[in-house]
PDB file of C-alpha atoms in Angstrom:
ATOM      1  CA  MET A   1       0.382 144.669  22.584  1.00 50.00           C
ATOM      2  CA  ASN A   2      -1.414 147.497  24.355  1.00 55.00           C
ATOM      3  CA  LYS A   3      -0.706 148.709  27.894  1.00 54.00           C
ATOM      4  CA  LEU A   4      -3.801 147.033  29.341  1.00 56.00           C
ATOM      5  CA  ASN A   5      -2.913 143.588  27.948  1.00 66.00           C
ATOM      6  CA  VAL A   6       0.710 143.818  29.125  1.00 68.00           C
ATOM      7  CA  ARG A   7      -0.341 144.802  32.645  1.00 66.00           C
ATOM      8  CA  ALA A   8      -3.042 142.108  32.837  1.00 70.00           C
ATOM      9  CA  GLY A   9      -0.635 139.440  31.590  1.00 73.00           C
ATOM     10  CA  VAL A  10       2.047 140.343  34.114  1.00 72.00           C
ATOM     11  CA  LEU A  11      -0.431 140.505  37.026  1.00 71.00           C
ATOM     12  CA  PHE A  12      -1.897 137.121  36.103  1.00 74.00           C
ATOM     13  CA  ALA A  13       1.562 135.558  35.618  1.00 75.00           C
ATOM     14  CA  ILE A  14       2.823 136.785  39.013  1.00 71.00           C
ATOM     15  CA  ILE A  15      -0.279 135.466  40.755  1.00 71.00           C
ATOM     16  CA  LEU A  16      -0.162 132.131  38.892  1.00 73.00           C
ATOM     17  CA  VAL A  17       3.490 131.511  39.800  1.00 72.00           C
ATOM     18  CA  ALA A  18       2.735 132.322  43.440  1.00 68.00           C
ATOM     19  CA  ALA A  19      -0.243 129.921  43.454  1.00 68.00           C
ATOM     20  CA  LEU A  20       1.863 127.128  41.923  1.00 73.00           C
ATOM     21  CA  SER A  21       4.480 127.575  44.639  1.00 73.00           C
ATOM     22  CA  LYS A  22       1.860 126.490  47.207  1.00 69.00           C
ATOM     23  CA  LEU A  23       1.774 123.089  45.511  1.00 70.00           C
ATOM     24  CA  ILE A  24       5.557 122.846  45.401  1.00 72.00           C
ATOM     25  CA  PHE A  25       6.025 123.661  49.095  1.00 68.00           C
ATOM     26  CA  SER A  26       3.266 121.244  50.065  1.00 68.00           C
ATOM     27  CA  HIS A  27       4.898 118.501  48.002  1.00 66.00           C
ATOM     28  CA  LEU A  28       8.155 119.186  49.884  1.00 68.00           C
ATOM     29  CA  GLY A  29       6.344 118.803  53.224  1.00 67.00           C
ATOM     30  CA  VAL A  30       6.391 122.505  54.109  1.00 66.00           C
ATOM     31  CA  TYR A  31       2.780 123.117  55.097  1.00 66.00           C
ATOM     32  CA  ASN A  32       0.943 126.430  55.409  1.00 68.00           C
ATOM     33  CA  LEU A  33       3.636 128.320  53.494  1.00 74.00           C
ATOM     34  CA  SER A  34       1.011 129.689  51.168  1.00 79.00           C
ATOM     35  CA  PRO A  35       0.889 132.742  48.906  1.00 82.00           C
ATOM     36  CA  LEU A  36      -2.886 133.082  49.031  1.00 83.00           C
ATOM     37  CA  VAL A  37      -3.102 135.896  51.605  1.00 88.00           C
ATOM     38  CA  ALA A  38      -0.485 137.770  49.579  1.00 90.00           C
ATOM     39  CA  ILE A  39      -2.370 137.082  46.343  1.00 88.00           C
ATOM     40  CA  ALA A  40      -5.571 138.463  47.890  1.00 92.00           C
ATOM     41  CA  LEU A  41      -3.822 141.627  49.119  1.00 94.00           C
ATOM     42  CA  PHE A  42      -1.909 142.066  45.858  1.00 90.00           C
ATOM     43  CA  GLY A  43      -4.949 141.474  43.667  1.00 88.00           C
ATOM     44  CA  GLY A  44      -7.108 143.746  45.798  1.00 92.00           C
ATOM     45  CA  SER A  45      -4.590 146.559  45.582  1.00 90.00           C
ATOM     46  CA  GLN A  46      -3.595 146.220  41.927  1.00 86.00           C
ATOM     47  CA  PHE A  47      -6.788 145.429  40.015  1.00 84.00           C
ATOM     48  CA  LYS A  48      -8.894 148.511  39.377  1.00 82.00           C
ATOM     49  CA  ASN A  49     -11.640 146.147  38.178  1.00 84.00           C
ATOM     50  CA  LYS A  50     -12.768 144.909  41.591  1.00 86.00           C
ATOM     51  CA  ARG A  51     -14.540 141.872  40.122  1.00 89.00           C
ATOM     52  CA  LEU A  52     -11.120 140.652  38.975  1.00 84.00           C
ATOM     53  CA  ALA A  53      -9.622 141.619  42.321  1.00 87.00           C
ATOM     54  CA  TYR A  54     -12.071 139.342  44.157  1.00 92.00           C
ATOM     55  CA  LEU A  55     -12.320 136.642  41.506  1.00 87.00           C
ATOM     56  CA  PHE A  56      -8.634 136.002  40.941  1.00 83.00           C
ATOM     57  CA  PRO A  57      -7.617 134.977  44.507  1.00 84.00           C
ATOM     58  CA  ILE A  58     -10.667 132.701  44.775  1.00 87.00           C
ATOM     59  CA  VAL A  59      -9.906 131.090  41.417  1.00 84.00           C
ATOM     60  CA  ALA A  60      -6.221 130.683  42.390  1.00 82.00           C
ATOM     61  CA  PHE A  61      -7.280 129.053  45.659  1.00 81.00           C
ATOM     62  CA  LEU A  62      -9.805 126.812  43.896  1.00 84.00           C
ATOM     63  CA  ILE A  63      -7.232 125.711  41.311  1.00 81.00           C
ATOM     64  CA  SER A  64      -4.699 124.856  44.015  1.00 79.00           C
ATOM     65  CA  ASP A  65      -7.356 122.899  45.959  1.00 81.00           C
ATOM     66  CA  LEU A  66      -8.329 121.061  42.784  1.00 83.00           C
ATOM     67  CA  ALA A  67      -4.673 120.269  42.054  1.00 79.00           C
ATOM     68  CA  PHE A  68      -4.272 118.893  45.592  1.00 77.00           C
ATOM     69  CA  TYR A  69      -7.355 116.768  45.090  1.00 80.00           C
ATOM     70  CA  LEU A  70      -6.125 115.425  41.721  1.00 81.00           C
ATOM     71  CA  VAL A  71      -2.776 114.334  43.160  1.00 77.00           C
ATOM     72  CA  GLY A  72      -4.465 112.507  46.036  1.00 74.00           C
ATOM     73  CA  LYS A  73      -4.015 115.075  48.794  1.00 72.00           C
ATOM     74  CA  THR A  74      -6.757 116.786  50.763  1.00 70.00           C
ATOM     75  CA  GLY A  75      -7.927 119.456  48.361  1.00 67.00           C
ATOM     76  CA  PHE A  76     -11.516 119.725  49.509  1.00 69.00           C
ATOM     77  CA  TYR A  77     -11.869 119.306  53.223  1.00 73.00           C
ATOM     78  CA  GLY A  78     -15.369 120.172  54.317  1.00 76.00           C
ATOM     79  CA  VAL A  79     -17.365 122.994  55.802  1.00 80.00           C
ATOM     80  CA  SER A  80     -14.376 124.909  57.142  1.00 81.00           C
ATOM     81  CA  GLN A  81     -13.222 125.465  53.570  1.00 85.00           C
ATOM     82  CA  PHE A  82     -16.068 127.956  53.058  1.00 89.00           C
ATOM     83  CA  PHE A  83     -14.646 130.003  55.938  1.00 91.00           C
ATOM     84  CA  VAL A  84     -11.231 129.901  54.296  1.00 89.00           C
ATOM     85  CA  TYR A  85     -12.688 131.260  51.060  1.00 92.00           C
ATOM     86  CA  GLY A  86     -14.622 133.886  53.033  1.00 95.00           C
ATOM     87  CA  ALA A  87     -11.389 134.948  54.744  1.00 94.00           C
ATOM     88  CA  ILE A  88      -9.713 135.326  51.346  1.00 93.00           C
ATOM     89  CA  LEU A  89     -12.560 137.616  50.216  1.00 95.00           C
ATOM     90  CA  LEU A  90     -12.178 139.754  53.363  1.00 97.00           C
ATOM     91  CA  ILE A  91      -8.427 139.982  52.834  1.00 96.00           C
ATOM     92  CA  THR A  92      -9.037 141.048  49.231  1.00 96.00           C
ATOM     93  CA  ALA A  93     -11.340 143.782  50.562  1.00 96.00           C
ATOM     94  CA  LEU A  94      -8.510 144.835  52.868  1.00 97.00           C
ATOM     95  CA  GLY A  95      -6.173 144.898  49.855  1.00 95.00           C
ATOM     96  CA  THR A  96      -8.470 147.313  48.012  1.00 94.00           C
ATOM     97  CA  THR A  97      -7.598 149.899  50.677  1.00 94.00           C
ATOM     98  CA  LEU A  98      -3.834 149.526  50.156  1.00 92.00           C
ATOM     99  CA  GLN A  99      -2.800 152.655  48.286  1.00 85.00           C
ATOM    100  CA  ASN A 100       0.831 153.410  47.375  1.00 83.00           C
ATOM    101  CA  PRO A 101       2.314 150.183  48.775  1.00 85.00           C
ATOM    102  CA  LYS A 102       5.491 150.867  50.740  1.00 89.00           C
ATOM    103  CA  ALA A 103       7.440 148.316  52.798  1.00 89.00           C
ATOM    104  CA  ILE A 104       6.002 149.226  56.213  1.00 93.00           C
ATOM    105  CA  LYS A 105       2.434 149.315  54.858  1.00 94.00           C
ATOM    106  CA  ILE A 106       2.921 145.953  53.143  1.00 93.00           C
ATOM    107  CA  LEU A 107       4.183 144.483  56.425  1.00 93.00           C
ATOM    108  CA  GLY A 108       1.192 145.856  58.350  1.00 94.00           C
ATOM    109  CA  TYR A 109      -1.309 144.649  55.756  1.00 95.00           C
ATOM    110  CA  SER A 110       0.363 141.244  55.614  1.00 93.00           C
ATOM    111  CA  LEU A 111       0.157 140.781  59.387  1.00 92.00           C
ATOM    112  CA  THR A 112      -3.458 141.998  59.410  1.00 94.00           C
ATOM    113  CA  GLY A 113      -4.337 139.634  56.533  1.00 94.00           C
ATOM    114  CA  SER A 114      -2.654 136.755  58.365  1.00 90.00           C
ATOM    115  CA  ALA A 115      -4.617 137.514  61.531  1.00 89.00           C
ATOM    116  CA  ILE A 116      -7.917 137.707  59.612  1.00 93.00           C
ATOM    117  CA  PHE A 117      -7.179 134.380  57.952  1.00 90.00           C
ATOM    118  CA  TRP A 118      -6.139 132.717  61.222  1.00 87.00           C
ATOM    119  CA  ILE A 119      -9.211 133.910  63.142  1.00 89.00           C
ATOM    120  CA  ILE A 120     -11.770 133.062  60.464  1.00 92.00           C
ATOM    121  CA  SER A 121     -10.283 129.752  59.315  1.00 86.00           C
ATOM    122  CA  ASN A 122     -10.005 128.443  62.885  1.00 83.00           C
ATOM    123  CA  PHE A 123     -13.566 129.540  63.555  1.00 88.00           C
ATOM    124  CA  GLY A 124     -14.494 127.465  60.488  1.00 86.00           C
ATOM    125  CA  VAL A 125     -12.690 124.450  61.962  1.00 81.00           C
ATOM    126  CA  TRP A 126     -14.785 124.795  65.109  1.00 82.00           C
ATOM    127  CA  ILE A 127     -18.045 125.163  63.130  1.00 84.00           C
ATOM    128  CA  GLY A 128     -17.114 122.129  61.037  1.00 79.00           C
ATOM    129  CA  SER A 129     -16.453 120.043  64.131  1.00 76.00           C
ATOM    130  CA  ARG A 130     -20.034 120.721  65.280  1.00 73.00           C
ATOM    131  CA  ILE A 131     -21.656 119.287  62.134  1.00 72.00           C
ATOM    132  CA  PRO A 132     -22.354 115.536  62.311  1.00 66.00           C
ATOM    133  CA  GLY A 133     -20.745 113.646  59.461  1.00 60.00           C
ATOM    134  CA  ALA A 134     -18.531 116.560  58.410  1.00 59.00           C
ATOM    135  CA  ILE A 135     -14.943 115.757  57.492  1.00 55.00           C
ATOM    136  CA  GLU A 136     -13.498 117.714  60.356  1.00 53.00           C
ATOM    137  CA  TYR A 137     -11.140 117.294  63.276  1.00 58.00           C
ATOM    138  CA  GLU A 138     -12.728 115.957  66.443  1.00 62.00           C
ATOM    139  CA  PRO A 139     -16.193 115.911  67.973  1.00 59.00           C
ATOM    140  CA  GLY A 140     -16.819 118.105  70.995  1.00 67.00           C
ATOM    141  CA  LEU A 141     -14.025 120.537  70.159  1.00 71.00           C
ATOM    142  CA  THR A 142     -14.631 123.836  71.976  1.00 78.00           C
ATOM    143  CA  LEU A 143     -14.015 127.188  70.337  1.00 79.00           C
ATOM    144  CA  GLY A 144     -11.357 128.020  72.915  1.00 80.00           C
ATOM    145  CA  MET A 145      -9.554 124.719  72.347  1.00 75.00           C
ATOM    146  CA  THR A 146      -9.701 125.276  68.588  1.00 75.00           C
ATOM    147  CA  TYR A 147      -7.791 128.547  68.928  1.00 75.00           C
ATOM    148  CA  LEU A 148      -5.471 127.171  71.605  1.00 73.00           C
ATOM    149  CA  ARG A 149      -4.396 124.285  69.363  1.00 70.00           C
ATOM    150  CA  ALA A 150      -3.675 126.730  66.564  1.00 67.00           C
ATOM    151  CA  LEU A 151      -1.257 128.801  68.675  1.00 68.00           C
ATOM    152  CA  PRO A 152       2.435 128.270  68.091  1.00 62.00           C
ATOM    153  CA  PHE A 153       3.249 127.156  71.634  1.00 57.00           C
ATOM    154  CA  TYR A 154       0.660 124.337  71.782  1.00 61.00           C
ATOM    155  CA  ASN A 155       2.732 121.702  69.985  1.00 64.00           C
ATOM    156  CA  GLU A 156       5.390 121.445  67.275  1.00 69.00           C
ATOM    157  CA  VAL A 157       2.884 120.976  64.432  1.00 65.00           C
ATOM    158  CA  SER A 158       0.870 124.065  65.376  1.00 67.00           C
ATOM    159  CA  ALA A 159       4.111 126.019  65.877  1.00 72.00           C
ATOM    160  CA  GLN A 160       5.324 125.099  62.380  1.00 71.00           C
ATOM    161  CA  MET A 161       1.984 125.880  60.765  1.00 70.00           C
ATOM    162  CA  PHE A 162       1.659 129.221  62.589  1.00 76.00           C
ATOM    163  CA  ARG A 163       5.220 130.288  61.705  1.00 79.00           C
ATOM    164  CA  ASN A 164       4.842 129.169  58.102  1.00 79.00           C
ATOM    165  CA  ALA A 165       1.500 130.934  57.704  1.00 82.00           C
ATOM    166  CA  PHE A 166       2.571 134.318  59.094  1.00 84.00           C
ATOM    167  CA  GLY A 167       6.108 134.097  57.700  1.00 85.00           C
ATOM    168  CA  GLY A 168       4.886 132.928  54.312  1.00 85.00           C
ATOM    169  CA  ASP A 169       2.363 135.750  54.131  1.00 89.00           C
ATOM    170  CA  ILE A 170       5.086 138.322  54.816  1.00 90.00           C
ATOM    171  CA  LEU A 171       7.520 136.677  52.398  1.00 88.00           C
ATOM    172  CA  TYR A 172       5.009 136.392  49.571  1.00 87.00           C
ATOM    173  CA  CYS A 173       3.671 139.918  50.081  1.00 91.00           C
ATOM    174  CA  PHE A 174       7.160 141.348  49.714  1.00 91.00           C
ATOM    175  CA  LEU A 175       7.886 139.077  46.746  1.00 88.00           C
ATOM    176  CA  LEU A 176       4.674 139.892  44.867  1.00 86.00           C
ATOM    177  CA  PHE A 177       4.782 143.632  45.504  1.00 91.00           C
ATOM    178  CA  GLY A 178       8.581 143.755  45.075  1.00 90.00           C
ATOM    179  CA  VAL A 179       8.697 141.839  41.804  1.00 85.00           C
ATOM    180  CA  TYR A 180       5.868 143.948  40.446  1.00 84.00           C
ATOM    181  CA  ALA A 181       7.542 147.214  41.525  1.00 86.00           C
ATOM    182  CA  LEU A 182      10.749 146.146  39.755  1.00 86.00           C
ATOM    183  CA  ALA A 183       8.786 145.166  36.651  1.00 83.00           C
ATOM    184  CA  GLN A 184       7.062 148.578  36.661  1.00 82.00           C
ATOM    185  CA  LYS A 185      10.450 150.326  36.687  1.00 85.00           C
ATOM    186  CA  LYS A 186      11.535 148.323  33.643  1.00 83.00           C
ATOM    187  CA  ASN A 187       8.233 148.728  31.796  1.00 79.00           C
ATOM    188  CA  PRO A 188       6.076 151.824  32.367  1.00 74.00           C
ATOM    189  CA  ALA A 189       3.128 150.051  30.687  1.00 68.00           C
ATOM    190  CA  LEU A 190       2.688 148.104  33.933  1.00 71.00           C
ATOM    191  CA  ARG A 191       1.785 151.138  35.995  1.00 68.00           C
ATOM    192  CA  TYR A 192      -1.657 151.298  37.592  1.00 57.00           C
ATOM    193  CA  SER A 193      -4.462 151.493  35.062  1.00 51.00           C
ATOM    194  CA  ASN A 194      -7.934 152.932  35.559  1.00 44.00           C
ATOM    195  CA  THR A 195      -9.492 150.071  33.613  1.00 46.00           C
ATOM    196  CA  LEU A 196      -7.893 146.854  34.884  1.00 52.00           C
TER     197      LEU A 196
END
């Protein structure tokens, strides 16, 4: 197997396992502990082919949403979902600027990716609440109230979701980048390629 195929296989496997863990945590009742911000940053930084960098996080997100839908959970939830996908694309763009990932840089990028996701996805919730007939939260929801309800001090549910989102992003970023760095030490064929 050539170097390109080995590297592609390992990148895809790491991302697939991370995406599947979203389903497992959701099944266990741990919501918002999602690897998708980490997948977007990791894919953006590791794929030289930027079409793959942008495509893979979106496909991973779509597959997890489809899996949720097939098991009877809310996999497709309306207009705000487009903002979620848009946020993932922006985070992937951020990931393309992550050169030589070191721990402090990964932490900074993870927190920035989390903030981008939080701002854009909550804006999507507000937009969705303004569309008649949309499957969204409540009519008449103001933009300020949308962000207030998403803050960790508003109530226990928002606190759990906020902690899980930011904490999960940090955890998964360190896991994805860490596992891959260890794999690269064991197998030099996994080092950055100019073609993938």
